[in-house]
Amino acid sequence: MSAERLGLVVCLGMVGIYASVCGVSWRIWLFGPSTLTLNQMGALVSSALDQGEWWRLIASLFLHADLLHLLVNGGAVWVLFRLDGALFGSVRTLWLFLLCGMCGALLSWAAGTPSTVGASGGLFGLMGAAISYGWKYRAQLPDQLGGLLRRRLAFWGGLNLGMGVLFPMIDNHSHFGGFISGLIFGLLVDDRLMTPEIRARFSTYIMVVVSGSLCGYALLRMGGAGP
């Protein structure tokens, strides 16, 4: 599956989960479900993680607080999955999204955030991974592409992190956690263009199994915890 289609699948998954939570009420669609409902469905609740509900690290990435939150993150998924997919391949892009999202959620939990939802940690991770790619292959990449990855993405990443500092309602811990882990994993993960094909295929198979298992388990737990 191409990264573009995979990004669309992730977007549709987010919309489907949001629809299942909101039902037919236009007010809930517009302003979002209650905090209690989100917590029941799989929000990152620090007290729940303390009790061993680690599936929330994945589930919380696909939940959103309101329609605007969903639209902003859905648009970012569409753009960043296409960009990172061209660099790392579709499966590794999904893996980066999930892993960086989990790292962001862990930092948010460690900071004592009571409850949070959203895919922003994974999206900041994809941004960080693309920046690292541009730096890692700065000698091989054309100047225009390298500049896009190293400077423009770094500018937008810094701008969004700065906005998170200014607005206290934004969970900036998950943003920072996702971004820093993306910078690190972007240097370590096999990429699409420079990695030998045999090793790339082997790592892809492993990522398919692990990411599929994580998402499947999180969805099962979300279904069992529904309102």
Short mmCIF file of C-alpha atoms in Angstrom, two decimals:
data_model
loop_
_atom_site.label_atom_id
_atom_site.label_comp_id
_atom_site.label_asym_id
_atom_site.label_seq_id
_atom_site.Cartn_x
_atom_site.Cartn_y
_atom_site.Cartn_z
CA MET A 1 0.00 0.00 0.00
CA SER A 2 1.33 3.43 -0.90
CA ALA A 3 1.99 5.98 1.82
CA GLU A 4 -0.71 8.22 0.35
CA ARG A 5 -3.32 5.47 0.70
CA LEU A 6 -2.05 4.51 4.13
CA GLY A 7 -2.38 8.11 5.26
CA LEU A 8 -5.95 8.09 3.95
CA VAL A 9 -6.66 4.88 5.88
CA VAL A 10 -5.34 6.47 9.08
CA CYS A 11 -7.48 9.57 8.46
CA LEU A 12 -10.59 7.47 7.83
CA GLY A 13 -9.83 5.45 10.94
CA MET A 14 -9.71 8.64 13.00
CA VAL A 15 -12.98 9.84 11.46
CA GLY A 16 -14.63 6.46 12.06
CA ILE A 17 -13.60 6.41 15.71
CA TYR A 18 -14.75 10.01 16.16
CA ALA A 19 -18.10 9.15 14.57
CA SER A 20 -18.55 6.12 16.82
CA VAL A 21 -17.95 8.31 19.87
CA CYS A 22 -20.15 11.23 18.74
CA GLY A 23 -23.12 9.28 17.36
CA VAL A 24 -25.76 11.37 15.57
CA SER A 25 -25.61 14.50 17.71
CA TRP A 26 -24.36 17.47 15.68
CA ARG A 27 -23.46 19.29 18.89
CA ILE A 28 -21.13 16.49 19.94
CA TRP A 29 -19.72 16.32 16.40
CA LEU A 30 -18.92 20.03 16.50
CA PHE A 31 -17.80 20.54 20.09
CA GLY A 32 -16.57 17.04 20.86
CA PRO A 33 -17.51 14.35 23.36
CA SER A 34 -17.20 14.81 27.09
CA THR A 35 -13.94 14.23 28.91
CA LEU A 36 -15.57 11.29 30.69
CA THR A 37 -16.48 9.66 27.37
CA LEU A 38 -12.99 10.17 25.95
CA ASN A 39 -11.46 8.73 29.11
CA GLN A 40 -13.67 5.66 28.82
CA MET A 41 -12.80 5.21 25.14
CA GLY A 42 -9.03 5.27 25.63
CA ALA A 43 -7.71 8.75 26.34
CA LEU A 44 -4.25 8.92 27.87
CA VAL A 45 -5.28 9.05 31.53
CA SER A 46 -2.24 9.08 33.79
CA SER A 47 -3.99 7.28 36.64
CA ALA A 48 -5.10 4.52 34.24
CA LEU A 49 -1.55 4.05 32.97
CA ASP A 50 -0.42 3.77 36.58
CA GLN A 51 -2.74 0.77 36.79
CA GLY A 52 -1.21 -0.89 33.74
CA GLU A 53 -3.59 0.18 30.93
CA TRP A 54 -0.74 0.63 28.42
CA TRP A 55 -3.04 0.15 25.43
CA ARG A 56 -4.04 3.81 25.94
CA LEU A 57 -0.65 4.85 24.54
CA ILE A 58 -1.93 3.75 21.11
CA ALA A 59 -5.66 4.34 21.50
CA SER A 60 -5.26 7.99 22.54
CA LEU A 61 -3.55 8.77 19.22
CA PHE A 62 -6.80 8.09 17.34
CA LEU A 63 -9.14 10.04 19.64
CA HIS A 64 -9.81 13.76 19.23
CA ALA A 65 -11.31 16.41 21.47
CA ASP A 66 -13.52 18.14 18.86
CA LEU A 67 -14.09 18.52 15.13
CA LEU A 68 -11.44 21.22 14.65
CA HIS A 69 -8.87 19.04 16.42
CA LEU A 70 -9.76 16.15 14.10
CA LEU A 71 -9.58 18.27 10.94
CA VAL A 72 -6.20 19.81 11.81
CA ASN A 73 -4.62 16.47 12.67
CA GLY A 74 -6.25 14.73 9.72
CA GLY A 75 -4.78 17.29 7.32
CA ALA A 76 -1.36 16.91 8.92
CA VAL A 77 -1.58 13.11 8.60
CA TRP A 78 -2.34 13.47 4.90
CA VAL A 79 0.64 15.77 4.26
CA LEU A 80 3.25 14.11 6.49
CA PHE A 81 2.43 10.53 5.50
CA ARG A 82 3.04 11.47 1.86
CA LEU A 83 6.31 13.23 2.71
CA ASP A 84 7.73 10.60 5.06
CA GLY A 85 6.41 7.81 2.86
CA ALA A 86 8.58 9.05 0.01
CA LEU A 87 11.61 8.95 2.34
CA PHE A 88 11.04 5.87 4.49
CA GLY A 89 8.30 3.86 2.77
CA SER A 90 4.70 3.48 3.89
CA VAL A 91 5.13 0.82 6.60
CA ARG A 92 8.08 2.53 8.25
CA THR A 93 6.15 5.80 8.17
CA LEU A 94 3.28 4.16 10.05
CA TRP A 95 5.79 2.67 12.46
CA LEU A 96 7.38 6.07 13.08
CA PHE A 97 3.96 7.62 13.63
CA LEU A 98 2.96 5.01 16.22
CA LEU A 99 6.30 4.81 17.99
CA CYS A 100 6.80 8.58 18.23
CA GLY A 101 3.19 8.99 19.31
CA MET A 102 3.79 6.50 22.11
CA CYS A 103 6.98 8.32 23.14
CA GLY A 104 5.08 11.60 23.26
CA ALA A 105 2.34 9.96 25.32
CA LEU A 106 4.92 8.55 27.73
CA LEU A 107 6.47 11.97 28.28
CA SER A 108 3.02 13.44 28.85
CA TRP A 109 2.31 10.70 31.40
CA ALA A 110 5.67 11.24 33.10
CA ALA A 111 4.89 14.96 33.35
CA GLY A 112 1.65 14.15 35.16
CA THR A 113 -0.82 15.31 32.50
CA PRO A 114 -4.24 14.19 33.83
CA SER A 115 -5.84 13.32 30.47
CA THR A 116 -5.04 13.97 26.80
CA VAL A 117 -5.99 12.78 23.31
CA GLY A 118 -4.77 13.36 19.77
CA ALA A 119 -2.26 12.30 17.14
CA SER A 120 0.03 15.31 17.54
CA GLY A 121 2.87 13.38 19.16
CA GLY A 122 3.06 11.02 16.20
CA LEU A 123 2.80 13.89 13.73
CA PHE A 124 5.60 15.82 15.38
CA GLY A 125 7.58 12.58 15.24
CA LEU A 126 7.11 12.35 11.47
CA MET A 127 8.26 15.94 11.17
CA GLY A 128 11.34 15.25 13.28
CA ALA A 129 12.18 12.10 11.31
CA ALA A 130 12.04 14.01 8.01
CA ILE A 131 14.34 16.71 9.43
CA SER A 132 16.84 14.06 10.54
CA TYR A 133 16.68 12.47 7.10
CA GLY A 134 17.53 15.79 5.49
CA TRP A 135 20.51 16.21 7.80
CA LYS A 136 21.67 12.58 7.50
CA TYR A 137 21.77 12.71 3.70
CA ARG A 138 22.61 16.40 3.30
CA ALA A 139 25.52 15.54 0.98
CA GLN A 140 23.41 13.32 -1.31
CA LEU A 141 20.17 15.31 -1.51
CA PRO A 142 19.55 18.17 -3.98
CA ASP A 143 19.88 21.57 -2.32
CA GLN A 144 16.20 22.42 -2.70
CA LEU A 145 14.97 19.16 -1.13
CA GLY A 146 17.61 19.24 1.59
CA GLY A 147 16.68 22.81 2.45
CA LEU A 148 13.01 21.88 2.66
CA LEU A 149 13.69 19.02 5.04
CA ARG A 150 16.31 20.72 7.22
CA ARG A 151 15.25 24.35 7.39
CA ARG A 152 11.59 24.78 6.48
CA LEU A 153 10.36 21.79 8.46
CA ALA A 154 12.53 22.83 11.41
CA PHE A 155 10.97 26.30 11.24
CA TRP A 156 7.41 24.96 11.22
CA GLY A 157 8.21 22.45 13.92
CA GLY A 158 9.70 25.14 16.15
CA LEU A 159 6.77 27.47 15.45
CA ASN A 160 4.22 24.85 16.47
CA LEU A 161 6.16 23.90 19.58
CA GLY A 162 6.32 27.59 20.48
CA MET A 163 2.55 27.90 20.08
CA GLY A 164 2.18 25.00 22.48
CA VAL A 165 4.17 26.91 25.08
CA LEU A 166 1.94 29.98 24.68
CA PHE A 167 -1.35 28.09 24.95
CA PRO A 168 -1.53 26.04 28.17
CA MET A 169 -4.47 23.93 26.96
CA ILE A 170 -2.14 22.27 24.41
CA ASP A 171 -0.34 19.15 25.61
CA ASN A 172 3.14 20.26 24.63
CA HIS A 173 4.80 17.38 26.46
CA SER A 174 3.48 14.95 23.86
CA HIS A 175 4.63 17.32 21.11
CA PHE A 176 8.16 17.53 22.49
CA GLY A 177 8.31 13.79 23.17
CA GLY A 178 7.17 12.95 19.66
CA PHE A 179 9.47 15.48 18.01
CA ILE A 180 12.63 14.47 19.88
CA SER A 181 11.97 10.76 19.35
CA GLY A 182 11.34 11.47 15.66
CA LEU A 183 14.70 13.21 15.37
CA ILE A 184 16.37 10.15 16.93
CA PHE A 185 14.46 7.45 15.05
CA GLY A 186 14.88 9.33 11.78
CA LEU A 187 18.62 8.75 12.10
CA LEU A 188 18.27 5.08 13.02
CA VAL A 189 15.42 3.64 10.96
CA ASP A 190 16.02 2.13 7.53
CA ASP A 191 14.97 4.48 4.75
CA ARG A 192 13.50 3.85 1.34
CA LEU A 193 16.23 5.28 -0.86
CA MET A 194 19.58 4.38 0.70
CA THR A 195 18.99 1.05 2.48
CA PRO A 196 19.80 -2.33 0.85
CA GLU A 197 16.57 -3.95 -0.37
CA ILE A 198 16.89 -7.24 1.55
CA ARG A 199 17.39 -5.55 4.92
CA ALA A 200 14.63 -3.06 4.17
CA ARG A 201 12.17 -5.87 3.39
CA PHE A 202 13.03 -7.77 6.56
CA SER A 203 12.52 -4.71 8.77
CA THR A 204 9.27 -3.95 6.95
CA TYR A 205 7.84 -7.40 7.71
CA ILE A 206 8.67 -7.00 11.40
CA MET A 207 7.04 -3.56 11.51
CA VAL A 208 3.87 -4.85 9.82
CA VAL A 209 3.42 -7.56 12.44
CA VAL A 210 4.20 -5.38 15.44
CA SER A 211 2.22 -2.30 14.38
CA GLY A 212 -0.75 -4.42 13.31
CA SER A 213 -0.75 -6.21 16.65
CA LEU A 214 -0.53 -2.96 18.63
CA CYS A 215 -3.34 -1.26 16.71
CA GLY A 216 -5.54 -4.35 16.79
CA TYR A 217 -5.14 -4.76 20.54
CA ALA A 218 -5.85 -1.06 21.15
CA LEU A 219 -9.02 -1.23 19.02
CA LEU A 220 -10.24 -4.29 20.91
CA ARG A 221 -9.75 -2.54 24.23
CA MET A 222 -11.44 0.62 22.92
CA GLY A 223 -14.42 -1.45 21.80
CA GLY A 224 -14.66 -3.09 25.19
CA ALA A 225 -14.42 0.25 26.98
CA GLY A 226 -16.96 2.10 24.83
CA PRO A 227 -19.67 4.25 26.43
#
